[in-house]
Amino acid sequence: MVSAAYDVLRRLLGDAADRFSLRLVPSPGGVDEFSVVARDGEVDVVGSSAIALCRGAYHYLKQACHVQVCWSAEPVCLPARLPNFDQEAVVCPNRLRYYLSVCTFGYSTVWWDWARWEQEIDWMAVHGINMPLALVGQEFVWQRVFRELGLSDAEIAEHFSGPAFLPWHRLGNLNGYMGPLPQSWIDGQAELQRKILDRQRELGMMPVVPGFSGFVPAAIRRLYPSVELHSAEPWAGFPATTYLDPRSPLFVEIGARFIETYREVFGPVHHYLCETFAEQIPVIEPAGEVEYLRSIGQATWDAIRRGDPDGHWVMQGWPFYFARDFWSPDRAAALFDAVPAGRLIVLDQVTEAYEVWRHQPVLREKGWIHSVVHNYGQNTHLHGDLQGFADRAWQAMQDPDRGAMLGMGFVPEGIDQNPVVYELLSDIMWSSSRIDVATWIEGYARSRYGACPPSVLSAWRKLLGSVYGSTGGLTQRSSWRFRPGDQPLAPKVDTVAVFKAAESFEADYELLGHSRNYQRDLVDVTKTWLGGLADFAFEDLLAIDERNASDRDWEYEGSRELFFGVLRQIDLLLATLPEHRLSTWISAARAWGESAEEADLFEQNARTLITHWGQPFLFDYAIREWAGLTQDFHRERWLMYFDYLNRKEIFARNPDHASPDYPDFACWEAGWAATVTSSTSGSRTIGAGNESQPEAYAYDNAIHAARLIWGDYWPVIWEYVSSDPPETYRVHGPWPAVARESKLEILVDLGETMALAAIGIAPMFGQGFRGVYSAAVSRDGKAWVDLPGPGHGTYRGARFRIKRGSYRFVRFNIERELGEPSQMFQVVTFCPTGSA
């Protein structure tokens, strides 16, 4: 195990791993713990397991060297001389630390290769995970079992879904959707799972693998015509699936055979995920329902222990939240009645919304893990009640009635989003005291960027008060990301708070701009306030459409131009990072194809999952803020919608015109998802996410994009905040421009001397105007102080920072670069708090 931990450090640190000494010392209490001492450039880590050693080394890296291991694969750069450090024993209060959900294997990991899985397992190790869910490759085993039973390959093929939808097939929600599943995929995933499980076992992890919950191909009736089969309620509009009656001996026979075959193929495992009625209500006669539920639990447990006498039943507790009106305590107790205490682990999956353990005594009696979902569908918007996560976990650990609480976990449906949430959750699992996030966030920022200057700390505190505060819930996401229609607007994020956070982030780009993590966070914060601005413009469009005033056309076109302009900027901004590109997702999917036909099938799976999903209830469920998707999917839908509104307005004014039909978005979305990158129109690939195509206004990198976009749109943000901007911001003007040779000059008298932190200028009516801006300030209008930067402005103006001082007069000079300049400008003063 020590060598496996060393290998993790070598992959992360390269030769610098040789400066770490790892010693394995078992804990007398049977729990994981570590200690760290660093002297004279050598680091000694003592741990009770390979995972404890990895966590101890990572603790040192974060606390002493200010580095972070994250999904974006930021290179870990250590100082030339490692700092001295002392950390007395850290004892983990949670024996089990669980990670991943069934849905993660569709929304995030479905297209991963071994290199990406190896990176993820390293991430698990240093974050202290010892119980990961491992569901890859099980169709290889099921194919063998079904063949041995006598099913034909054609009957098995009708059963399996396409790759992206396997999680819901495995849960018994759907069959055959977006298939067939190629044999190359079945074999390739089995080989991948062997590597995954071998590495996890080397590190001493306890992987949770699939078991049998009763779901079978409908063709099983051909082989066993007298066997009793059932169907639960159809799920999300899909046809009902088939499951065996648990009282049939065939249930235990198939379940045990699957586990025995699984262990033959993949090696020793002992924890089996058996999901009964994940999002389905059992269809049972009321008179015998308790006994029937007891028979389901009995058959599931009998199959596990016959296939593996040392086996444990693991179950996601989602049904007890999703269908909590059905799952009364007596019904839940009946389901688990046959399972001995210590052999059952139920994930209390969504404690941020509903704590099942407080309502179901059987969990407290037999074993449960405190878990957080946080993310659904790998939605990429910023959100998460950080202090709420910390407090609920701490309260559960301290509650004397917690019963058999076995550990903690996080089970997001999708990952590679909101990294701050998962860094915090892993720290919570290893903390024996309550975490105060307001204090914790400074250390997080320092490890993430290598430094935490005051402006960055200020940015994070603003985010803690908005998207990462108690109001930063799942539903707070931009309306522009959803299918157009008459549904209510999505609850908005605090656009102004996030905008201010972006301003603070941007202030230290020269110090931190080299950090890939800084670039990622700056892009994420910028896309968030841009999305809020798009919603502001959208609300205006709806209001103007309803008002039908005489000036409607002028106002409408202005708001429409702003809305679609912002969507384009979001797309260009996201294109600066590969993890924010549709093409990255599609390329990974196509890479698994061994023929053009397979690659096309996988791409269609990939496109369908993140857009219309395939049935009427799930469209946009897994939508992402990705370059290419924003431009080719979201924008096109909105164009269809506003074209419909325009035609409706024409019809209202002139009934002789044909009445417009409402857009069939579902049909259009299905067509988009069925398109593949080999379909071309002219020189542009249809829907491929061509976020790198040449643009007249493109960005060199993430920093360049975020800074220019901020300069473009900050005046517009304040127009939408309220008629009264906050006291630290004051709007002046309009001010006329005077032509002086080849330049424009704007001379502004603020009317009084005021303390200034920054000053901005924005053209009011310019059409595509860009120029080179310079500025100076003066107390008396005679002696002028030139301000540094920004040089090249954007079509919405420029902003200048001012070393603290008090001034009354401002002078701007602008040299035109592009477009026709406005003759009127608006000026905004930014004053220190309390001095405006």
Short mmCIF file of C-alpha atoms in Angstrom, two decimals, residues 438-606:
data_model
loop_
_atom_site.label_atom_id
_atom_site.label_comp_id
_atom_site.label_asym_id
_atom_site.label_seq_id
_atom_site.Cartn_x
_atom_site.Cartn_y
_atom_site.Cartn_z
CA ALA A 438 -15.76 32.36 6.17
CA THR A 439 -12.39 31.46 7.71
CA TRP A 440 -11.78 28.34 5.61
CA ILE A 441 -12.20 30.19 2.31
CA GLU A 442 -8.94 32.13 2.69
CA GLY A 443 -6.90 28.93 2.91
CA TYR A 444 -8.84 27.50 0.00
CA ALA A 445 -8.06 30.48 -2.21
CA ARG A 446 -4.39 30.46 -1.21
CA SER A 447 -3.98 26.79 -2.10
CA ARG A 448 -5.97 27.19 -5.30
CA TYR A 449 -3.98 30.11 -6.73
CA GLY A 450 -0.72 30.00 -4.75
CA ALA A 451 -1.58 33.33 -3.09
CA CYS A 452 -4.62 35.09 -1.67
CA PRO A 453 -4.29 38.86 -2.08
CA PRO A 454 -6.98 41.02 -0.44
CA SER A 455 -8.92 41.52 -3.67
CA VAL A 456 -9.28 37.76 -4.23
CA LEU A 457 -10.37 37.22 -0.63
CA SER A 458 -12.90 40.01 -1.14
CA ALA A 459 -14.15 38.28 -4.28
CA TRP A 460 -14.69 35.00 -2.46
CA ARG A 461 -16.51 36.74 0.39
CA LYS A 462 -18.87 38.27 -2.15
CA LEU A 463 -19.49 34.82 -3.60
CA LEU A 464 -20.13 33.43 -0.10
CA GLY A 465 -22.86 36.03 0.19
CA SER A 466 -24.47 35.07 -3.08
CA VAL A 467 -24.00 31.89 -5.16
CA TYR A 468 -22.17 30.07 -2.35
CA GLY A 469 -24.32 31.34 0.50
CA SER A 470 -27.59 30.23 2.01
CA THR A 471 -29.45 31.62 -1.02
CA GLY A 472 -27.15 29.94 -3.54
CA GLY A 473 -29.54 27.13 -4.24
CA LEU A 474 -29.77 24.71 -7.11
CA THR A 475 -32.64 26.55 -8.80
CA GLN A 476 -30.81 29.86 -9.07
CA ARG A 477 -29.65 29.65 -12.65
CA SER A 478 -30.06 31.80 -15.70
CA SER A 479 -33.28 31.59 -17.70
CA TRP A 480 -31.43 31.84 -21.02
CA ARG A 481 -30.22 28.25 -20.57
CA PHE A 482 -33.74 26.82 -20.75
CA ARG A 483 -36.11 26.08 -23.59
CA PRO A 484 -38.00 29.26 -24.57
CA GLY A 485 -41.62 29.37 -23.57
CA ASP A 486 -44.20 30.77 -21.22
CA GLN A 487 -42.82 29.13 -18.10
CA PRO A 488 -41.79 31.42 -15.21
CA LEU A 489 -38.29 32.81 -15.29
CA ALA A 490 -35.73 30.88 -13.27
CA PRO A 491 -34.85 32.41 -9.87
CA LYS A 492 -31.96 34.71 -10.64
CA VAL A 493 -28.53 34.73 -9.11
CA ASP A 494 -27.40 37.91 -7.40
CA THR A 495 -25.92 39.31 -10.60
CA VAL A 496 -24.56 42.45 -8.96
CA ALA A 497 -22.76 40.53 -6.20
CA VAL A 498 -21.19 38.17 -8.73
CA PHE A 499 -20.30 41.12 -10.96
CA LYS A 500 -18.51 42.78 -8.04
CA ALA A 501 -16.74 39.49 -7.32
CA ALA A 502 -15.54 39.42 -10.93
CA GLU A 503 -14.25 42.96 -10.52
CA SER A 504 -12.26 41.91 -7.47
CA PHE A 505 -10.95 38.78 -9.19
CA GLU A 506 -9.85 40.77 -12.22
CA ALA A 507 -7.85 43.22 -10.10
CA ASP A 508 -5.04 40.69 -9.52
CA TYR A 509 -4.74 39.18 -12.98
CA GLU A 510 -1.09 40.26 -13.27
CA LEU A 511 -0.19 38.41 -10.05
CA LEU A 512 -2.35 35.33 -10.53
CA GLY A 513 -3.01 35.14 -14.26
CA HIS A 514 -0.49 32.33 -14.71
CA SER A 515 -2.65 30.05 -12.55
CA ARG A 516 -4.92 27.75 -14.51
CA ASN A 517 -7.24 27.61 -11.51
CA TYR A 518 -7.46 31.40 -11.41
CA GLN A 519 -8.32 31.46 -15.11
CA ARG A 520 -11.04 28.84 -14.58
CA ASP A 521 -12.62 30.72 -11.69
CA LEU A 522 -12.48 34.08 -13.44
CA VAL A 523 -14.24 32.57 -16.46
CA ASP A 524 -16.87 30.90 -14.25
CA VAL A 525 -17.63 34.11 -12.36
CA THR A 526 -17.72 36.14 -15.57
CA LYS A 527 -20.08 33.73 -17.34
CA THR A 528 -22.38 33.92 -14.31
CA TRP A 529 -22.89 37.67 -14.27
CA LEU A 530 -23.07 37.69 -18.07
CA GLY A 531 -25.88 35.15 -17.79
CA GLY A 532 -27.64 37.46 -15.35
CA LEU A 533 -27.30 40.29 -17.83
CA ALA A 534 -28.80 38.10 -20.57
CA ASP A 535 -31.77 37.48 -18.27
CA PHE A 536 -32.18 41.21 -17.67
CA ALA A 537 -32.34 41.78 -21.42
CA PHE A 538 -34.75 38.86 -21.83
CA GLU A 539 -37.08 40.27 -19.19
CA ASP A 540 -37.04 43.58 -21.01
CA LEU A 541 -37.95 41.84 -24.25
CA LEU A 542 -40.93 40.15 -22.65
CA ALA A 543 -42.08 43.36 -21.01
CA ILE A 544 -41.78 45.32 -24.26
CA ASP A 545 -43.63 42.59 -26.15
CA GLU A 546 -46.52 42.76 -23.69
CA ARG A 547 -46.62 46.55 -23.55
CA ASN A 548 -47.03 47.07 -27.32
CA ALA A 549 -46.11 50.76 -26.97
CA SER A 550 -45.44 53.08 -29.90
CA ASP A 551 -41.70 52.96 -29.27
CA ARG A 552 -41.74 49.17 -29.07
CA ASP A 553 -39.67 48.50 -32.18
CA TRP A 554 -36.77 50.72 -31.11
CA GLU A 555 -36.64 49.38 -27.57
CA TYR A 556 -37.26 45.81 -28.66
CA GLU A 557 -34.41 45.75 -31.14
CA GLY A 558 -32.04 47.27 -28.60
CA SER A 559 -32.83 44.64 -25.97
CA ARG A 560 -32.74 41.87 -28.57
CA GLU A 561 -29.31 43.01 -29.76
CA LEU A 562 -28.07 43.04 -26.17
CA PHE A 563 -29.51 39.58 -25.43
CA PHE A 564 -27.94 37.86 -28.43
CA GLY A 565 -24.73 39.84 -28.05
CA VAL A 566 -24.33 38.59 -24.50
CA LEU A 567 -24.97 34.98 -25.57
CA ARG A 568 -22.22 35.34 -28.17
CA GLN A 569 -19.82 36.73 -25.58
CA ILE A 570 -20.61 33.85 -23.21
CA ASP A 571 -19.79 31.42 -26.01
CA LEU A 572 -16.49 33.11 -26.87
CA LEU A 573 -15.52 33.35 -23.20
CA LEU A 574 -16.19 29.66 -22.55
CA ALA A 575 -14.21 28.68 -25.64
CA THR A 576 -11.01 29.81 -23.92
CA LEU A 577 -11.02 26.68 -21.71
CA PRO A 578 -11.22 23.13 -23.11
CA GLU A 579 -13.38 21.81 -20.27
CA HIS A 580 -16.02 24.40 -21.21
CA ARG A 581 -16.31 23.30 -24.85
CA LEU A 582 -18.95 21.12 -26.45
CA SER A 583 -16.29 19.83 -28.83
CA THR A 584 -14.33 18.32 -25.91
CA TRP A 585 -17.38 16.25 -24.91
CA ILE A 586 -18.12 15.19 -28.47
CA SER A 587 -14.50 14.32 -29.28
CA ALA A 588 -14.29 12.11 -26.19
CA ALA A 589 -17.49 10.31 -27.24
CA ARG A 590 -16.37 9.74 -30.82
CA ALA A 591 -12.97 8.45 -29.67
CA TRP A 592 -14.66 5.29 -28.35
CA GLY A 593 -16.00 4.38 -31.79
CA GLU A 594 -14.13 1.72 -33.75
CA SER A 595 -16.00 2.65 -36.93
CA ALA A 596 -17.66 5.74 -38.32
CA GLU A 597 -21.05 4.25 -37.48
CA GLU A 598 -20.09 3.68 -33.85
CA ALA A 599 -18.57 7.14 -33.54
CA ASP A 600 -21.77 8.68 -34.92
CA LEU A 601 -23.91 6.66 -32.50
CA PHE A 602 -21.79 7.77 -29.54
CA GLU A 603 -21.93 11.41 -30.62
CA GLN A 604 -25.72 11.24 -30.90
CA ASN A 605 -25.81 9.76 -27.39
CA ALA A 606 -23.61 12.59 -26.15
#
